[in-house]
Structures are given as structure tokens and as C-alpha cells.
Coordinates of C-alpha atoms in Angstrom, one line a residue:
R519 CA -5.6 -2.4 12.9
A520 CA -8.5 -3.4 10.7
T521 CA -11.0 -1.6 13.0
L522 CA -8.9 1.5 12.9
L523 CA -8.5 1.6 9.2
L524 CA -12.1 0.8 8.6
S525 CA -13.2 3.6 11.0
R526 CA -11.1 6.1 9.1
C527 CA -12.6 5.0 5.8
L528 CA -16.2 5.2 7.1
L529 CA -15.4 8.7 8.5
K530 CA -14.5 9.8 5.0
M531 CA -17.8 8.4 3.7
V532 CA -19.7 10.4 6.2
K533 CA -17.9 13.6 5.1
G534 CA -19.1 13.0 1.5
N535 CA -16.3 11.1 -0.1
I536 CA -18.1 8.2 -1.8
I537 CA -16.1 4.9 -1.6
V538 CA -17.7 1.6 -2.6
P539 CA -17.6 -1.3 -0.1
E540 CA -15.2 -3.3 -2.3
D541 CA -12.7 -0.4 -2.1
I542 CA -13.0 -0.4 1.7
L543 CA -12.4 -4.2 2.0
S544 CA -9.5 -4.1 -0.5
F545 CA -7.9 -1.2 1.3
C546 CA -8.2 -2.9 4.7
C547 CA -6.9 -6.2 3.4
N548 CA -4.0 -4.6 1.6
G549 CA -3.1 -2.6 4.7
L550 CA -3.1 -5.8 6.9
Q551 CA -1.2 -7.9 4.5
G552 CA 1.3 -5.2 3.5
S553 CA 0.3 -5.7 -0.1
T554 CA 2.1 -3.5 -2.7
S555 CA -0.2 -4.5 -5.6
P556 CA -1.5 -1.7 -7.8
P557 CA -5.0 -0.4 -7.2
R558 CA -7.8 -2.1 -9.3
A559 CA -9.2 -0.4 -12.3
R560 CA -12.5 1.5 -11.8
E561 CA -15.7 0.1 -13.2
P562 CA -17.5 2.1 -15.9
G563 CA -19.4 4.9 -14.2
E564 CA -17.6 4.6 -10.9
R565 CA -16.6 7.9 -9.3
E566 CA -12.9 8.7 -8.8
E567 CA -11.9 9.1 -5.1
A568 CA -11.7 12.7 -4.1
P569 CA -8.1 14.0 -4.2
G570 CA -6.5 13.7 -0.8
A571 CA -9.4 11.7 0.7
M572 CA -7.2 8.7 1.5
A573 CA -3.8 10.3 0.8
S574 CA -0.9 8.3 2.2
P575 CA 1.2 10.0 4.9
P576 CA 4.2 11.8 3.6
A577 CA 7.4 9.8 3.4
A578 CA 9.6 10.1 6.5
H579 CA 12.8 12.1 6.1
N580 CA 14.6 10.0 8.8
P581 CA 15.0 6.3 7.9
T582 CA 14.8 5.4 11.6
E583 CA 11.3 6.9 12.0
V584 CA 8.7 4.6 13.4
Q585 CA 5.0 5.4 13.5
M586 CA 2.6 3.5 15.7
S587 CA -1.2 3.9 16.0
Q588 CA -3.2 2.2 18.7
L589 CA -7.0 2.2 19.2
V590 CA -7.8 2.6 22.9
L591 CA -10.0 -0.3 24.0
P592 CA -11.7 -0.9 27.4
C593 CA -8.9 -3.3 28.4
H594 CA -6.4 -0.4 28.1
T595 CA -8.2 1.9 30.5
N596 CA -8.6 2.8 34.1
H597 CA -11.8 3.2 36.2
C598 CA -12.6 6.5 34.4
G599 CA -12.5 5.1 30.9
E600 CA -9.2 6.8 30.3
L601 CA -6.0 5.2 28.9
S602 CA -3.8 3.8 31.6
T603 CA -0.5 5.7 31.8
G604 CA 1.3 2.4 32.3
Q605 CA -0.1 1.1 29.0
L606 CA 0.9 4.3 27.2
L607 CA 4.5 3.9 28.6
K608 CA 4.6 0.4 27.2
W609 CA 3.6 1.7 23.7
I610 CA 6.1 4.5 24.0
D611 CA 9.0 2.2 24.9
T612 CA 8.1 -0.3 22.1
A613 CA 8.0 2.4 19.4
A614 CA 11.3 3.9 20.6
C615 CA 13.0 0.5 20.8
L616 CA 11.9 -0.3 17.2
S617 CA 13.3 3.0 16.0
A618 CA 16.6 2.5 17.8
E619 CA 17.0 -1.0 16.4
R620 CA 16.3 0.3 12.9
H621 CA 19.5 2.4 13.2
A622 CA 21.6 -0.1 15.2
G623 CA 20.7 -3.2 13.2
C624 CA 20.9 -5.2 16.4
P625 CA 19.0 -5.6 19.7
C626 CA 18.7 -2.5 21.9
V627 CA 17.8 -1.9 25.5
T628 CA 16.3 1.1 27.3
A629 CA 19.0 2.9 29.3
S630 CA 17.1 6.0 30.5
M631 CA 14.1 8.2 29.9
D632 CA 14.0 12.0 30.3
D633 CA 11.2 13.9 32.1
I634 CA 7.7 13.2 30.7
Y635 CA 4.9 15.7 31.2
F636 CA 1.4 14.4 30.4
E637 CA -0.7 17.3 29.0
H638 CA -4.0 15.5 28.5
T639 CA -5.8 12.2 29.1
I640 CA -7.0 9.8 26.4
S641 CA -10.5 8.2 26.3
V642 CA -11.8 4.9 25.0
G643 CA -12.3 4.9 21.3
Q644 CA -9.7 7.5 20.6
V645 CA -6.4 6.7 18.7
V646 CA -2.9 7.1 20.1
N647 CA -0.4 8.1 17.5
I648 CA 3.2 7.7 18.4
K649 CA 6.2 8.8 16.3
A650 CA 9.7 7.9 17.3
K651 CA 13.0 8.5 15.5
V652 CA 16.7 8.5 16.4
N653 CA 18.0 12.1 16.9
R654 CA 21.7 11.2 17.3
A655 CA 23.9 8.2 17.7
F656 CA 26.9 8.4 20.0
N657 CA 29.5 5.6 20.5
S658 CA 27.2 2.8 21.7
S659 CA 24.1 4.7 22.7
M660 CA 21.6 6.8 20.9
E661 CA 18.9 9.3 21.7
V662 CA 15.4 8.6 20.4
G663 CA 12.8 11.4 20.3
I664 CA 9.2 10.4 20.8
Q665 CA 6.1 12.5 20.1
V666 CA 2.7 11.3 21.3
S667 CA -0.7 12.6 20.3
Y668 CA -4.3 11.4 20.2
E669 CA -6.8 11.5 17.4
D670 CA -10.6 11.6 17.8
L671 CA -12.0 9.6 14.9
C672 CA -15.4 11.1 15.1
S673 CA -14.4 14.8 15.2
G674 CA -11.1 14.5 13.5
K675 CA -9.4 16.4 16.4
H676 CA -5.7 15.9 17.0
C677 CA -4.0 16.9 20.3
S678 CA -0.5 16.6 21.7
I679 CA -0.1 14.3 24.8
C680 CA 3.6 14.4 25.5
K681 CA 7.1 14.6 24.1
A682 CA 9.9 12.4 25.5
Y683 CA 13.5 11.5 24.9
A684 CA 14.8 8.0 25.6
T685 CA 18.4 6.7 25.5
F686 CA 19.0 3.2 24.1
V687 CA 22.1 1.1 24.1
A688 CA 22.9 -1.3 21.3
Q689 CA 23.9 -4.8 22.4
G690 CA 25.8 -7.5 20.6
P691 CA 26.3 -11.2 21.5
L692 CA 26.5 -11.9 25.3
G693 CA 25.6 -8.3 26.1
S694 CA 28.7 -6.7 24.5
K695 CA 28.4 -3.1 23.4
V696 CA 28.1 -2.3 19.7
R697 CA 29.8 0.7 18.1
L698 CA 27.1 2.7 16.2
E699 CA 27.3 4.3 12.8
P700 CA 26.8 8.1 13.0
L701 CA 23.4 9.5 12.0
I702 CA 23.4 12.2 9.3
P703 CA 20.6 14.7 9.7
Q704 CA 18.9 15.9 6.6
T705 CA 16.1 18.5 7.4
E706 CA 16.4 21.6 9.4
E707 CA 14.4 20.0 12.3
E708 CA 16.7 17.0 12.3
K709 CA 19.8 19.1 12.4
I710 CA 18.4 21.1 15.4
E711 CA 17.6 17.9 17.3
Y712 CA 20.9 16.3 16.3
S713 CA 22.8 19.4 17.6
I714 CA 20.9 19.8 20.9
A715 CA 21.1 16.0 21.6
A716 CA 24.7 16.5 22.8
E717 CA 23.5 19.1 25.3
R718 CA 20.7 16.8 26.6
R719 CA 23.2 14.0 27.0
R720 CA 25.5 16.3 29.0
M721 CA 22.5 17.3 31.2
R722 CA 21.6 13.7 31.9
L723 CA 25.2 12.9 33.1
V724 CA 25.1 15.7 35.7
H725 CA 21.4 15.1 36.8
K726 CA 22.3 13.5 40.1
D727 CA 24.9 16.1 41.0
T728 CA 22.3 18.9 40.5
L729 CA 20.2 17.5 43.4
K730 CA 23.3 17.0 45.6
D731 CA 24.5 20.5 45.0
L732 CA 21.1 22.0 45.9
L733 CA 20.8 20.0 49.1
T734 CA 24.3 20.9 50.1
S735 CA 24.4 24.6 49.2
S736 CA 20.8 25.6 49.8
P737 CA 19.4 23.6 52.7
Q738 CA 17.0 26.4 53.6
E739 CA 15.1 25.9 50.3
T740 CA 14.3 22.3 51.2
E741 CA 12.9 22.8 54.7
L742 CA 9.5 21.3 55.6
E743 CA 6.5 23.1 54.2
T744 CA 4.7 25.5 56.6
R745 CA 1.1 24.3 56.5
D746 CA -1.1 23.2 59.3
G747 CA 0.1 19.7 59.9
S748 CA -2.5 18.6 62.5
G749 CA -4.2 16.4 59.9
A750 CA -1.0 15.1 58.4
V751 CA -1.1 11.5 57.1
P752 CA 1.9 9.3 58.2
A753 CA 3.9 8.4 55.1
E754 CA 4.1 4.8 56.3
R755 CA 0.3 4.4 55.5
T756 CA 1.0 5.0 51.9
R757 CA 3.7 2.3 51.5
V758 CA 3.0 -0.3 48.9
E759 CA 5.0 -3.5 48.0
S760 CA 4.0 -5.8 45.2
V761 CA 5.8 -8.7 43.4
E762 CA 5.5 -9.6 39.7
L763 CA 6.8 -12.8 37.9
V764 CA 8.4 -12.0 34.6
L765 CA 6.9 -14.2 32.0
P766 CA 7.7 -14.5 28.2
P767 CA 4.9 -12.0 27.2
H768 CA 6.7 -9.4 29.4
A769 CA 10.1 -9.8 27.6
N770 CA 11.6 -8.7 24.4
H771 CA 13.2 -10.9 21.7
Q772 CA 16.4 -11.1 23.9
G773 CA 14.6 -12.4 26.9
N774 CA 15.0 -9.2 28.9
T775 CA 12.0 -7.6 30.5
F776 CA 10.6 -4.7 28.4
G777 CA 11.6 -1.4 29.9
G778 CA 8.0 -0.2 29.2
Q779 CA 6.6 -3.2 31.1
I780 CA 8.7 -2.3 34.2
M781 CA 7.6 1.3 33.9
A782 CA 3.9 0.2 33.7
W783 CA 4.3 -2.0 36.9
M784 CA 6.0 0.9 38.7
E785 CA 3.2 3.3 37.6
N786 CA 0.6 0.8 39.1
V787 CA 2.1 0.7 42.6
A788 CA 2.8 4.4 42.5
T789 CA -0.9 5.0 41.8
I790 CA -1.9 2.8 44.7
A791 CA 0.4 4.7 47.1
A792 CA -1.0 8.1 45.9
S793 CA -4.6 6.8 46.4
R794 CA -3.9 5.8 50.0
L795 CA -2.9 9.4 50.8
C796 CA -5.8 11.2 49.1
H797 CA -8.5 8.5 49.2
A798 CA -9.4 9.3 45.6
H799 CA -8.2 8.4 42.1
P800 CA -5.1 10.4 41.3
T801 CA -3.9 11.4 37.8
L802 CA -0.2 11.1 36.8
R803 CA 1.1 14.4 35.6
A804 CA 4.9 13.9 35.3
I805 CA 7.6 11.3 35.5
E806 CA 11.1 12.5 36.4
M807 CA 14.2 11.5 34.5
F808 CA 15.3 8.0 35.5
H809 CA 17.9 5.4 34.5
F810 CA 17.8 1.6 34.3
R811 CA 20.6 0.3 36.3
G812 CA 20.5 -3.3 35.1
P813 CA 18.4 -5.9 33.2
S814 CA 16.0 -8.5 34.4
Q815 CA 15.1 -11.7 32.6
V816 CA 12.2 -14.1 32.1
G817 CA 11.8 -16.0 35.4
D818 CA 12.9 -13.1 37.6
R819 CA 10.7 -11.9 40.4
L820 CA 10.3 -8.1 40.4
V821 CA 9.6 -6.5 43.8
L822 CA 8.1 -3.1 43.4
K823 CA 8.0 -0.6 46.3
A824 CA 6.3 2.7 46.4
I825 CA 5.7 5.4 49.1
V826 CA 4.6 9.1 49.0
N827 CA 7.7 11.1 49.7
N828 CA 6.0 14.5 50.1
A829 CA 2.7 16.2 49.4
F830 CA 2.5 19.8 48.4
K831 CA -0.6 21.9 48.1
N832 CA -1.9 20.5 44.9
S833 CA 0.5 17.7 44.0
M834 CA 2.4 14.8 45.6
E835 CA 5.6 13.0 44.7
V836 CA 5.7 9.2 44.9
G837 CA 9.0 7.4 45.0
V838 CA 9.1 3.9 43.3
C839 CA 11.8 1.3 43.4
A840 CA 12.1 -2.0 41.4
E841 CA 14.3 -4.8 42.5
A842 CA 14.8 -8.3 40.9
Y843 CA 15.8 -11.7 42.3
G844 CA 15.7 -15.3 40.9
Q845 CA 14.3 -18.4 42.4
E846 CA 17.0 -18.6 45.0
M847 CA 16.0 -16.3 47.9
S848 CA 19.5 -16.4 49.3
V849 CA 20.8 -14.3 46.4
S850 CA 20.7 -10.6 47.1
R851 CA 18.2 -8.5 45.2
R852 CA 19.4 -6.5 42.2
H853 CA 18.4 -2.8 42.0
I854 CA 16.8 -2.4 38.6
N855 CA 15.3 1.1 38.6
S856 CA 14.1 4.0 40.8
A857 CA 11.7 6.7 39.6
F858 CA 9.8 9.7 41.0
M859 CA 6.2 10.4 39.8
T860 CA 4.1 13.4 40.4
F861 CA 0.3 13.0 40.9
V862 CA -2.6 15.4 41.2
V863 CA -6.2 14.8 42.2
L864 CA -8.7 16.6 39.9
D865 CA -12.2 17.8 41.0
Q866 CA -15.3 17.8 38.7
Q867 CA -14.1 21.0 37.0
G868 CA -10.7 19.4 36.2
Q869 CA -8.9 21.6 38.7
P870 CA -6.3 20.1 41.2
R871 CA -7.6 19.6 44.7
T872 CA -5.8 20.5 47.9
L873 CA -4.0 17.5 49.3
P874 CA -3.4 16.5 52.9
M875 CA 0.1 16.8 54.3
V876 CA 2.5 13.9 54.8
A877 CA 4.2 13.2 58.1
P878 CA 7.6 11.7 57.1
E879 CA 9.2 8.9 59.1
P880 CA 12.3 9.8 61.1
G881 CA 15.6 9.2 59.3
D882 CA 15.2 8.0 55.7
G883 CA 11.6 9.4 55.5
E884 CA 12.8 12.9 56.4
R885 CA 15.6 12.7 53.9
R886 CA 13.2 11.6 51.2
Y887 CA 10.9 14.5 52.2
R888 CA 13.6 17.1 51.8
E889 CA 14.8 15.6 48.6
A890 CA 11.3 15.7 47.2
S891 CA 11.1 19.4 47.9
A892 CA 14.5 19.9 46.2
R893 CA 13.3 17.8 43.2
K894 CA 10.2 19.9 42.9
K895 CA 12.2 23.1 42.6
I896 CA 14.6 21.5 40.1
R897 CA 11.7 20.1 38.1
L898 CA 10.0 23.5 37.9
D899 CA 13.2 25.2 36.9
R900 CA 13.9 22.6 34.3
K901 CA 10.4 22.8 32.9
Y902 CA 10.4 26.6 33.0
V903 CA 13.8 27.0 31.3
I904 CA 13.9 24.1 28.9
S905 CA 10.3 23.3 28.0
C906 CA 9.3 26.9 27.0
K907 CA 9.6 28.1 23.5
Q908 CA 12.6 30.4 22.9
T909 CA 10.2 33.4 22.6
E910 CA 8.6 32.6 25.9
V911 CA 11.7 32.5 28.1
P912 CA 12.4 35.8 29.8
L913 CA 15.6 37.5 28.7
S914 CA 17.2 37.6 32.1
V915 CA 16.4 34.5 34.1
P916 CA 17.6 34.5 37.7
W917 CA 20.6 32.3 38.1
D918 CA 21.1 30.0 41.1
Q919 CA 22.4 26.6 42.0
S920 CA 19.2 24.7 41.2
N921 CA 18.9 25.9 37.6
K922 CA 22.5 26.4 36.6
V923 CA 22.6 23.2 34.5
Y924 CA 19.4 24.1 32.7
L925 CA 20.3 27.7 32.0
S926 CA 23.6 26.5 30.6
Y927 CA 21.6 24.0 28.5
N928 CA 19.2 26.7 27.3
N929 CA 22.1 29.0 26.5
V930 CA 23.9 26.5 24.3
S931 CA 20.9 24.9 22.7
A932 CA 19.4 28.3 21.7
L933 CA 22.6 29.1 19.8
K934 CA 22.7 25.7 18.2
M935 CA 19.1 26.1 17.1
L936 CA 20.0 29.4 15.5
V937 CA 23.0 27.9 13.8
A938 CA 20.9 25.1 12.3
K939 CA 18.4 27.5 10.8
A940 CA 18.0 27.5 7.0
N941 CA 17.2 30.5 4.8
W942 CA 20.2 32.6 5.8
A943 CA 20.6 35.3 3.1
L944 CA 24.0 36.8 2.2
A945 CA 23.6 40.5 2.8
R946 CA 27.1 41.9 2.5
E947 CA 30.7 40.7 1.8
K948 CA 33.7 42.8 2.5
E949 CA 37.1 41.3 2.1
K950 CA 37.3 38.4 4.5
V951 CA 34.1 39.2 6.4
R952 CA 30.7 37.9 5.2
M953 CA 27.4 38.9 6.7
Y954 CA 24.1 36.9 6.5
T955 CA 20.7 37.9 7.8
L956 CA 17.6 35.9 8.9
E957 CA 14.2 37.5 9.5
E958 CA 11.6 35.6 11.4
D959 CA 8.9 36.4 14.0
K960 CA 10.1 39.1 16.3
F961 CA 13.8 38.7 15.6
L962 CA 16.3 39.9 13.1
S963 CA 19.2 37.5 13.4
F964 CA 22.6 37.9 11.8
R965 CA 25.6 35.8 11.2
I966 CA 29.1 37.1 10.5
E967 CA 31.7 34.6 9.1
M968 CA 35.4 34.8 8.5
S969 CA 38.3 32.4 7.9
V970 CA 41.3 32.9 10.2
C971 CA 44.8 31.5 10.2
I972 CA 44.7 30.0 13.7
P973 CA 43.9 26.5 15.1
A974 CA 40.2 26.1 16.1
S975 CA 41.1 25.2 19.7
R976 CA 43.2 28.4 20.1
A977 CA 40.4 30.6 18.6
F978 CA 38.0 28.9 21.0
S979 CA 40.2 29.7 24.0
L980 CA 40.6 33.4 23.0
L981 CA 36.9 34.1 22.1
S982 CA 35.5 32.4 25.2
N983 CA 37.4 34.8 27.5
L984 CA 35.3 37.9 27.6
R985 CA 38.0 39.7 29.7
R986 CA 40.0 40.0 26.4
R987 CA 37.2 41.1 24.2
H988 CA 37.9 44.8 24.6
E989 CA 41.2 44.2 22.8
W990 CA 39.3 43.8 19.5
D991 CA 35.7 45.0 20.2
S992 CA 35.5 48.8 20.6
H993 CA 32.0 48.5 22.0
Y994 CA 33.3 46.7 25.1
V995 CA 34.8 48.8 27.9
S996 CA 35.4 46.1 30.5
A997 CA 34.4 42.6 31.5
E998 CA 34.7 41.4 35.0
L999 CA 34.5 37.7 35.9
V1000 CA 31.8 37.6 38.6
Q1001 CA 31.6 33.8 39.2
K1002 CA 33.2 30.8 37.8
V1003 CA 30.4 28.2 37.8
D1004 CA 32.6 25.4 36.5
D1005 CA 35.2 24.9 33.7
D1006 CA 32.5 25.4 31.0
D1007 CA 30.3 28.2 32.4
M1008 CA 31.3 31.7 33.6
I1009 CA 29.3 34.7 34.6
Y1010 CA 30.6 38.2 33.6
H1011 CA 29.6 41.8 34.3
V1012 CA 30.2 43.6 31.1
V1013 CA 30.2 47.4 30.6
S1014 CA 29.8 48.7 27.0
Q1015 CA 30.0 52.1 25.3
K1016 CA 27.1 54.6 25.3
L1017 CA 24.5 54.0 22.6
R1018 CA 23.5 56.7 20.2
N1019 CA 21.3 59.3 21.9
E1020 CA 21.9 57.6 25.3
S1021 CA 23.3 59.5 28.3
K1022 CA 24.7 56.5 30.1
P1023 CA 26.7 53.4 29.1
Q1024 CA 25.1 50.0 29.1
D1025 CA 26.0 47.1 31.3
F1026 CA 25.1 43.4 31.1
V1027 CA 25.3 40.3 33.3
I1028 CA 26.2 37.6 30.9
L1029 CA 26.4 33.8 31.3
A1030 CA 29.1 32.5 28.9
S1031 CA 28.9 28.8 28.2
R1032 CA 31.6 27.0 26.2
R1033 CA 31.5 23.5 24.7
K1034 CA 34.2 21.5 22.9
P1035 CA 33.1 19.3 20.0
C1036 CA 31.2 16.2 21.1
S1037 CA 32.2 14.3 17.9
K1038 CA 33.9 14.8 14.6
G1039 CA 32.2 17.6 12.6
D1040 CA 30.8 19.4 15.6
P1041 CA 32.0 23.0 16.1
Y1042 CA 33.5 24.6 19.2
V1043 CA 30.7 26.7 20.8
V1044 CA 30.8 29.8 22.9
A1045 CA 27.2 30.9 23.8
F1046 CA 26.1 34.1 25.6
R1047 CA 22.8 35.0 27.3
S1048 CA 21.7 37.5 30.0
V1049 CA 21.0 36.3 33.6
T1050 CA 20.3 38.2 36.8
L1051 CA 22.3 37.9 40.0
P1052 CA 21.3 39.4 43.4
T1053 CA 24.8 40.5 43.8
H1054 CA 24.7 42.6 40.7
P1055 CA 21.4 44.5 40.5
A1056 CA 20.8 47.3 37.9
R1057 CA 22.6 50.5 38.9
A1058 CA 21.8 54.1 38.3
E1059 CA 25.0 54.9 36.4
F1060 CA 24.2 52.3 33.7
T1061 CA 21.4 51.3 31.4
R1062 CA 20.9 47.6 32.0
G1063 CA 21.0 45.8 28.6
E1064 CA 20.0 42.2 27.8
T1065 CA 21.0 39.6 25.2
L1066 CA 18.8 36.6 24.4
C1067 CA 21.0 34.6 22.2
S1068 CA 24.5 35.2 20.8
G1069 CA 27.8 33.6 20.5
F1070 CA 30.5 32.0 18.4
C1071 CA 30.8 28.7 16.5
I1072 CA 34.3 27.7 15.3
W1073 CA 34.9 24.9 12.8
P1074 CA 38.4 23.6 12.0
E1075 CA 39.2 23.7 8.3
S1076 CA 42.7 22.4 8.6
Q1077 CA 45.3 22.2 11.4
E1078 CA 46.1 25.9 11.0
M1079 CA 42.9 27.4 9.5
S1080 CA 39.4 27.8 11.1
K1081 CA 36.1 29.2 10.1
V1082 CA 34.7 31.5 12.8
A1083 CA 31.0 32.5 12.8
Y1084 CA 29.4 35.0 15.2
Y1085 CA 25.6 34.8 15.7
N1086 CA 23.2 37.2 17.3
Q1087 CA 19.4 37.5 17.6
A1088 CA 19.3 41.3 17.5
M1089 CA 17.5 43.0 20.4
P1090 CA 16.1 46.6 20.3
G1091 CA 19.2 47.9 22.0
Y1092 CA 21.5 46.3 19.5
L1093 CA 19.5 47.3 16.5
T1094 CA 21.0 50.8 16.9
Y1095 CA 24.1 49.4 15.3
V1096 CA 22.2 48.1 12.3
T1097 CA 22.0 50.6 9.5
T1098 CA 18.8 51.5 7.6
N1099 CA 20.3 49.7 4.7
V1100 CA 18.5 46.3 4.6
A1101 CA 21.5 44.6 2.9
G1102 CA 24.1 45.4 5.5
L1103 CA 25.5 46.1 8.9
S1104 CA 26.9 49.5 9.9
S1105 CA 30.6 50.0 9.1
D1106 CA 31.7 49.9 12.7
I1107 CA 30.5 46.3 13.1
C1108 CA 32.3 45.3 10.0
S1109 CA 35.4 47.0 11.3
T1110 CA 34.9 45.2 14.7
F1111 CA 35.1 41.8 13.1
E1112 CA 38.0 42.8 10.9
A1113 CA 39.7 43.7 14.1
C1114 CA 38.7 40.3 15.6
E1115 CA 40.3 38.5 12.6
K1116 CA 43.6 40.5 13.2
F1117 CA 43.4 39.8 17.0
L1118 CA 43.1 36.1 16.4

């Protein structure tokens, strides 16, 4: 830490901010000892430090926020002088655990880690900055968001490395679960993360079912890749098995093995397996979402197994398994964790090289091969739909079995992000209907609120059924239920009235996603977005319309009263209904929501 602080001070001197040596030593000593003593008085003639030259970082809004800075030393790196991913995973897990324990006030263990995509490598001498904070606490588990970046001390450059979400479980005496206090978000960013955390939790719970559904319903999409397999490498040649003895330095204050340490060991054997396929030094690009199935303790032996499941043109998937056993060999091994890691091999220009094919073993090897192909498709869908910024996601994403969970997630989370936005301005109020607007980037968003005399659950049921919308919305002609995905997601084909100066009516293919409150204070949510279906292409008699983000949020105010809010990011086709008057909405829209209030 002293080296890092001193380096930053010296860098300020180089840039022209004159700081006397005593100040440097005092600053470093105070930083190491946690001193809170006031700064010393300046000597006569001594220059005052330039404003902002050593400004302290801004106070964290979230009391659970933890910041960690690590200087990358040679002992942390691989053969290329780059930070080992295993070491980075240990730092990430440590920072996230400290954040979780700040909120819980008791020991916490890692339960799962979401997908991690590594954007850059980190070299010796650079600084890794990790920021972790609790996004939301559920009953006994909490989601921790982690942001990782690196800092070049010489150039002052900062660059993002990855963003991750981890789930931690609070544990009491003898491993009992602890009920957590709810977290109250303060800033707009915290409110967005808090709201979307419920959607990410839902997605984790159905993660395994997504793979099963794809393998069952779309076997043709997981067939073997059609490349020249004459030079295929038998998968058995890539198999690795290694054992590690869990010692006290590998464990936390509870005596359980650090989740980050297990991940580091798994990354090590996975790298060896990948190297045996390509006969080169691979680079880890992604780790798929995984769950810890049970703990291991000091004194356990951890058996780590890895094998290349499938090799695609420029990447390969390595499956890793961790099992634990004690001194008694007669006791069966405990399955601790399984993970799937994606590697690439980079050439001198930093571009991925073409990889040899893998010849899977009959039986389990062929099953793993097909599952790896399915996971690749799911991973690409998940990254494409979830990781993109809202403005980068196409309006109508093709819907299929592999991405249905992630389109539903994107649908609801986009609406929740809009709800959590600040700076809404009241534009018009007419009787019971209030209209707010929000102008940002390419969108004009609006919100229409009204209080209705109806239980929130009943309003939720009525507004989520698009087949009844024509009863109160004169713009809707019909809504046909095309596909019931599950109890919470439906796909409709909607026909609306002709727009002004248009010769044909509009039609939409809309995914309607509904969510009941996850905890007290959450609203009922009904979200809408456009999708495409091969069974319902654009037709000549309609003008195909699209909606990016719209829907209802319903808050119970009492047993018989509810607050209903409709949100929409207005697209060009919908702007026809917006008047040239900046303060308001056209009278037919106001009439529509007065009719909605009467309908409810």
C-alpha cells in the first residue's frame, strides 16, 4: 500500500505539483496507520498544495461500498507478465465478501457468481481498482455488484476490466441462516440496481432450465460443427486432474475455503487443459454463471478436474469440476462446484487464432460437446440482449427458446430503469390524470399517473391482459394471444388504428412480461417490448410498428386504492400522438387514460 500511495504522490510531483518530502512521508504514514490527525501547519514560505492535487475520493453513497486497490507485482502474473485471472478472481471475491459482511454484520459465504467477461489484460506495475457494494438484500441472501478497472500510474490511464454480480448468503452460528435487514437505495443508480436485482435473481433460478429447454426443443441447433475433422484432437488428451490441500491461508475467518481461492484453482487446471489442445498459452475471456453447492474446510483435499468440452473456430469451452474429501478415503467425495470457462488464443496482433477441432469421447463426452454448443448460443444471446446498453439493443429482437429468459429480463429491467429515473417534470394535470415527461438522448419518455379505486392485484390482472385493452384504449383494434411462453410472459399480435396521414393500420408483435412484487414496497409490473416471430412476419396490409420500452407499474396505496403509472419511451410512430405543445399530451391520450380509470 505504501508503494502505491508513494507512486501516486511522486506522479503528482512530476506533473508540477510541488510537495515536500515531509508531506509525502506524513501522507504515507497516515494512510497506513489510519490516522485521523489534522494536517500539520505549513512552514513560512511553503507553497500550498494545488487544489485537487491530492483530493480524497468522494464519499460513498452506499454504506456497504468497499474499495480495494492492488498493485500488480511479478508474483501475481503469468508467463506474459499479465495479471493471473485466478489472482484477480481472489481479489474480486474478497472485496465482494467484505461488502456483504458490512451489510449483514456477520460472516457471509459466496453462493454464486454471474457471467464474467474480461475485456482487457492487466500488466505488471499497473493498479487494479475494485469497487463492490450490496445492490439488494433478500431474506438471507444479497446481491453484490462488483466493478473492476485498472490504472496505469505513469500515464494516468483508467480502463474497465469487467463487471460482475455475486450472491452471498449470511450465516449465523453453526451455519444457520440469518435474516437480513432490507437495503434502502439512495441515488438514482442505486435505485436502478436495486430494482433490477430482483430480475437477475429470477434469471439465476431458471438458468439450468434454459439449457435443458434448448437441448430438448432445438436439438438441431446443438449438432456437431461442420468443419474438417481430420486433424481433430481427442478430448481425452486435454483431461487434467489435480489435488490441493486446503491450508489456513486458503480459508476465511470461519475456516471455510475462500470462494475466490477455489475459483483460482479451477482457473489454473482449466488453463492447462486449454493449453493441451492448442499447444499455446490461452487467454481466459469469460466464465459462465456458476453456483457453489457446498463448503469445504481447512484440512480438506480438493480434487480439480478439467477437460475441453468443445472447440469452436476461435474459442473453446473448458469444463471444470471441484470435489472435496477429508482424510478418510472411504468417505465419498462432495461436489463443491462446476464451472465453464471460455478461452481464446491470441496472435501477435491480438486477434483470436483458429483452433483445432475436438473429437469427443462416446457417451458423456458427446453429451458435453452438445451442451457446450447450446451454452455458446445461450451465452451469446445473454450477452447480446443483457450486456448491451438500452440504445444498442435492436427494437425487435428475434424470440426463440434460447433467449426467452433474457428477453423477458431485458423487457422488465428496461421498464424498471425508466421508472427509477430522476428529473421527471410535471407537464400536465387534468382531473385525476397527471402527465410527466423526461427528455434524454434520443428519447422523449412520458409517464401518466392516476389513482384508482381498485386493489392493486386486480388492476395488475386487468392491465396485463392485452386482449381486453381495446375496451378502454381506442387506439387498439385487436390483440391476439400468439404464444403463452409461461405464466409470466405472453406474446401478442396487436393491430392498432391508422396513424395520421397513413393509409394502413399498424400492427405489432409484443412480448408482455408481468411480475408480482418481490418484496414489500415493490410494484406490480407489466412490461411491453417488440419481438419478431417467424410465424408472424410483416404483412402488406399493415405497417409494422415497434415499441422499445413501455408498460405499467402499480403500487398499492391501501386495500382498495392503487396508484397506476404508465410509462413509454416514445418512438417516432408514437410521437404522432404527442402535440406540438411541449407541456402536454394530445387530448385523445388524456381521454384514453380517463377511460382506463373508468374501466378499472
